[in-house]
CSV table of C-alpha atoms in Angstrom, one decimal:
chain,number,residue,atom,x,y,z
A,1,UNK,CA,0.0,0.0,0.0
A,2,UNK,CA,1.3,3.5,-0.8
A,3,UNK,CA,2.2,5.8,2.1
A,4,UNK,CA,0.0,8.5,0.4
A,5,UNK,CA,-3.7,8.4,0.3
A,6,UNK,CA,-5.6,10.7,-2.1
A,7,UNK,CA,-9.1,11.8,-1.2
A,8,UNK,CA,-11.6,12.9,-3.9
A,9,UNK,CA,-12.7,16.4,-4.1
A,10,UNK,CA,-11.0,19.5,-2.8
A,11,UNK,CA,-8.9,17.8,-0.3
A,12,UNK,CA,-5.3,17.2,-1.3
A,13,UNK,CA,-3.4,14.0,-0.6
A,14,UNK,CA,-1.5,13.6,2.5
A,15,UNK,CA,0.8,11.0,4.1
A,16,UNK,CA,-1.1,8.0,5.5
A,17,UNK,CA,0.4,8.6,8.9
A,18,UNK,CA,-0.9,12.2,8.9
A,19,UNK,CA,-4.4,11.0,7.9
A,20,UNK,CA,-4.5,8.6,10.8
A,21,UNK,CA,-3.3,11.2,13.2
A,22,UNK,CA,-5.8,13.7,11.8
A,23,UNK,CA,-8.7,11.1,12.2
A,24,UNK,CA,-7.8,10.3,15.8
A,25,UNK,CA,-7.6,14.0,16.6
A,26,UNK,CA,-11.1,14.5,15.2
A,27,UNK,CA,-12.4,11.5,17.1
A,28,UNK,CA,-10.9,12.9,20.3
A,29,UNK,CA,-12.7,16.3,19.7
A,30,UNK,CA,-16.1,14.9,18.7
A,31,UNK,CA,-19.1,15.6,20.9
A,32,UNK,CA,-20.7,12.2,19.9
A,33,UNK,CA,-19.3,9.1,18.3
A,34,UNK,CA,-20.9,6.4,16.2
A,35,UNK,CA,-19.3,3.0,16.2
A,36,UNK,CA,-20.9,0.9,13.6
A,37,UNK,CA,-19.7,-2.7,13.4
A,38,UNK,CA,-20.5,-5.7,11.0
A,39,UNK,CA,-21.4,-8.8,13.0
A,40,UNK,CA,-20.3,-11.6,10.7
A,41,UNK,CA,-16.5,-11.7,10.2
A,42,UNK,CA,-15.9,-8.8,12.7
A,43,UNK,CA,-17.6,-9.7,16.0
A,44,UNK,CA,-18.1,-13.3,15.2
A,45,UNK,CA,-16.0,-15.6,12.9
A,46,UNK,CA,-17.5,-16.5,9.6
A,47,UNK,CA,-19.1,-19.8,9.8
A,48,UNK,CA,-20.2,-22.3,7.1
A,49,UNK,CA,-23.1,-23.1,9.3
A,50,UNK,CA,-24.3,-19.5,9.8
A,51,UNK,CA,-26.4,-20.4,12.8
A,52,UNK,CA,-23.2,-21.2,14.6
A,53,UNK,CA,-21.8,-17.6,14.3
A,54,UNK,CA,-21.5,-16.9,18.0
A,55,UNK,CA,-19.7,-13.7,19.1
A,56,UNK,CA,-16.1,-13.8,20.0
A,57,UNK,CA,-15.2,-13.9,23.7
A,58,UNK,CA,-15.3,-10.5,25.2
A,59,UNK,CA,-17.4,-8.9,22.5
A,60,UNK,CA,-20.7,-8.5,24.4
A,61,UNK,CA,-19.1,-7.1,27.6
A,62,UNK,CA,-17.1,-4.6,25.3
A,63,UNK,CA,-20.3,-3.6,23.5
A,64,UNK,CA,-22.0,-3.0,26.8
A,65,UNK,CA,-19.1,-0.9,28.0
A,66,UNK,CA,-18.9,1.2,24.9
A,67,UNK,CA,-22.7,1.7,24.8
A,68,UNK,CA,-22.7,2.8,28.4
A,69,UNK,CA,-21.1,6.1,27.4
A,70,UNK,CA,-24.0,8.5,26.5
A,71,UNK,CA,-21.7,10.3,24.0
A,72,UNK,CA,-21.3,7.0,22.0
A,73,UNK,CA,-23.8,5.3,19.8
A,74,UNK,CA,-23.1,1.7,19.0
A,75,UNK,CA,-24.8,0.1,15.9
A,76,UNK,CA,-24.4,-3.5,14.7
A,77,UNK,CA,-25.0,-4.4,11.2
A,78,UNK,CA,-26.2,-7.7,10.2
A,79,UNK,CA,-27.4,-9.4,6.9
A,80,UNK,CA,-30.0,-11.5,8.7
A,81,UNK,CA,-33.1,-10.4,10.7
A,82,UNK,CA,-32.6,-8.5,13.9
A,83,UNK,CA,-34.2,-11.4,15.8
A,84,UNK,CA,-31.3,-13.7,14.9
A,85,UNK,CA,-28.8,-11.0,16.0
A,86,UNK,CA,-30.7,-10.7,19.4
A,87,UNK,CA,-30.5,-14.5,19.8
A,88,UNK,CA,-26.7,-14.4,19.4
A,89,UNK,CA,-26.3,-11.5,21.7
A,90,UNK,CA,-29.1,-12.2,24.2
A,91,UNK,CA,-27.0,-13.9,26.9
A,92,UNK,CA,-24.9,-10.8,27.4
A,93,UNK,CA,-27.5,-8.1,26.7
A,94,UNK,CA,-30.6,-9.2,28.6
A,95,UNK,CA,-30.4,-6.4,31.2
A,96,UNK,CA,-30.2,-3.5,28.7
A,97,UNK,CA,-30.4,-4.5,25.0
A,98,UNK,CA,-31.8,-1.1,24.1
A,99,UNK,CA,-28.6,0.9,24.3
A,100,UNK,CA,-27.2,-0.7,21.1
A,101,UNK,CA,-28.9,-0.1,17.7
A,102,UNK,CA,-29.3,-3.3,15.6
A,103,UNK,CA,-29.5,-3.0,11.9
A,104,UNK,CA,-30.7,-6.2,10.2
A,105,UNK,CA,-31.5,-7.5,6.7
A,106,UNK,CA,-28.8,-5.1,5.3
A,107,UNK,CA,-30.7,-2.0,6.5
A,108,UNK,CA,-34.4,-3.2,6.0
A,109,UNK,CA,-34.8,-3.7,9.7
A,110,UNK,CA,-33.8,-1.4,12.5
A,111,UNK,CA,-34.1,-1.8,16.2
A,112,UNK,CA,-33.5,1.3,18.3
A,113,UNK,CA,-34.5,1.7,21.9
A,114,UNK,CA,-38.0,0.5,22.1
A,115,UNK,CA,-38.7,0.8,18.3
A,116,UNK,CA,-38.4,-2.1,15.8
A,117,UNK,CA,-38.9,-0.9,12.2
A,118,UNK,CA,-39.3,-3.1,9.2
A,119,UNK,CA,-39.3,-1.7,5.8
A,120,UNK,CA,-41.2,-3.7,3.2
A,121,UNK,CA,-40.8,-4.3,-0.4
A,122,UNK,CA,-43.3,-3.3,-2.9
A,123,UNK,CA,-45.8,-6.2,-3.6
A,124,UNK,CA,-44.5,-6.8,-7.2
A,125,UNK,CA,-40.9,-7.2,-5.9
A,126,UNK,CA,-42.1,-9.5,-3.1
A,127,UNK,CA,-44.0,-11.6,-5.6
A,128,UNK,CA,-40.9,-11.8,-7.9
A,129,UNK,CA,-38.7,-12.9,-4.9
A,130,UNK,CA,-41.2,-15.6,-4.2
A,131,UNK,CA,-41.1,-16.8,-7.8
A,132,UNK,CA,-37.3,-16.8,-7.5
A,133,UNK,CA,-37.4,-18.9,-4.4
A,134,UNK,CA,-39.8,-21.3,-6.1
A,135,UNK,CA,-37.5,-21.6,-9.1
A,136,UNK,CA,-34.5,-22.3,-6.7
A,137,UNK,CA,-36.6,-25.0,-4.9
A,138,UNK,CA,-37.5,-26.6,-8.3
A,139,UNK,CA,-33.9,-26.7,-9.1
A,140,UNK,CA,-33.3,-28.7,-5.9
A,141,UNK,CA,-31.4,-25.9,-4.1
A,142,UNK,CA,-33.6,-25.2,-1.1
A,143,UNK,CA,-30.9,-26.3,1.3
A,144,UNK,CA,-28.5,-23.7,0.0
A,145,UNK,CA,-31.1,-20.9,-0.3
A,146,UNK,CA,-31.8,-18.3,2.4
A,147,UNK,CA,-34.9,-16.2,1.9
A,148,UNK,CA,-34.5,-12.8,3.4
A,149,UNK,CA,-37.3,-10.1,3.5
A,150,UNK,CA,-35.7,-8.3,0.5
A,151,UNK,CA,-33.3,-10.8,-1.1
A,152,UNK,CA,-32.6,-14.4,-1.7
A,153,UNK,CA,-29.1,-15.7,-1.0
A,154,UNK,CA,-27.4,-18.8,-2.4
A,155,UNK,CA,-24.9,-19.9,0.3
A,156,UNK,CA,-21.9,-21.7,-1.2
A,157,UNK,CA,-19.4,-21.1,1.7
A,158,UNK,CA,-17.6,-24.4,2.4
A,159,UNK,CA,-18.2,-25.8,-1.1
A,160,UNK,CA,-15.4,-26.4,-3.5
A,161,UNK,CA,-14.9,-23.4,-5.7
A,162,UNK,CA,-15.7,-25.4,-8.9
A,163,UNK,CA,-19.1,-26.6,-7.4
A,164,UNK,CA,-19.9,-23.1,-6.1
A,165,UNK,CA,-19.2,-21.6,-9.6
A,166,UNK,CA,-21.5,-24.1,-11.3
A,167,UNK,CA,-24.3,-23.4,-8.8
A,168,UNK,CA,-23.9,-19.6,-9.4
A,169,UNK,CA,-24.0,-20.1,-13.1
A,170,UNK,CA,-27.0,-22.4,-12.8
A,171,UNK,CA,-29.0,-20.0,-10.7
A,172,UNK,CA,-28.0,-17.0,-12.9
A,173,UNK,CA,-29.3,-18.9,-16.0
A,174,UNK,CA,-32.7,-19.8,-14.4
A,175,UNK,CA,-33.2,-16.4,-12.7
A,176,UNK,CA,-32.1,-14.2,-15.6
A,177,UNK,CA,-35.7,-14.1,-17.1
A,178,UNK,CA,-37.0,-12.7,-13.8
A,179,UNK,CA,-34.3,-10.2,-13.6
A,180,UNK,CA,-34.7,-9.0,-17.2
A,181,UNK,CA,-38.5,-8.7,-16.7
A,182,UNK,CA,-38.4,-6.4,-13.6
A,183,UNK,CA,-36.4,-4.0,-11.6
A,184,UNK,CA,-34.2,-6.6,-10.0
A,185,UNK,CA,-30.6,-7.6,-10.1
A,186,UNK,CA,-28.3,-10.5,-9.3
A,187,UNK,CA,-25.3,-9.8,-7.3
A,188,UNK,CA,-22.5,-12.1,-6.1
A,189,UNK,CA,-21.4,-11.4,-2.5
A,190,UNK,CA,-18.8,-12.9,-0.3
């Protein structure tokens, strides 16, 4: 990595070490801080069996400590529903889970103190996702498919890359008529 980082816009480039110091100086002067952390792969190890993604030792007490400061907002980001994240964190947050904001379904669910909000898809989009799920089931892929409120995910983690590539290509082929007929897209994520 270069020791110089260039920012877009009117800010000129500066040595990386100066940017880091500038960042920490601004953090130290801030009246309020937001600490937003992704759960999978940051607070919990990535797991082939996603239901096994328990937080690393010390994570929950650290989150409680950070969120106890009224000048700090802690937000956890999660690709699955907020209820699943609550399950993973419940043992350590049962006394005061409301101090940490939980963002689920990639932003389509948000739990803030005393307020769970779920944003819904338009009916046509929900219908198309249902059709896509049915197509995947018809292809015999139900065990690898996760239906989310706003997406369908093919999980291939732990499979040989050749097998995963063939599965991706297969679903891309059978789902492409749906994608081309509507305002939908196919994305590959890791």
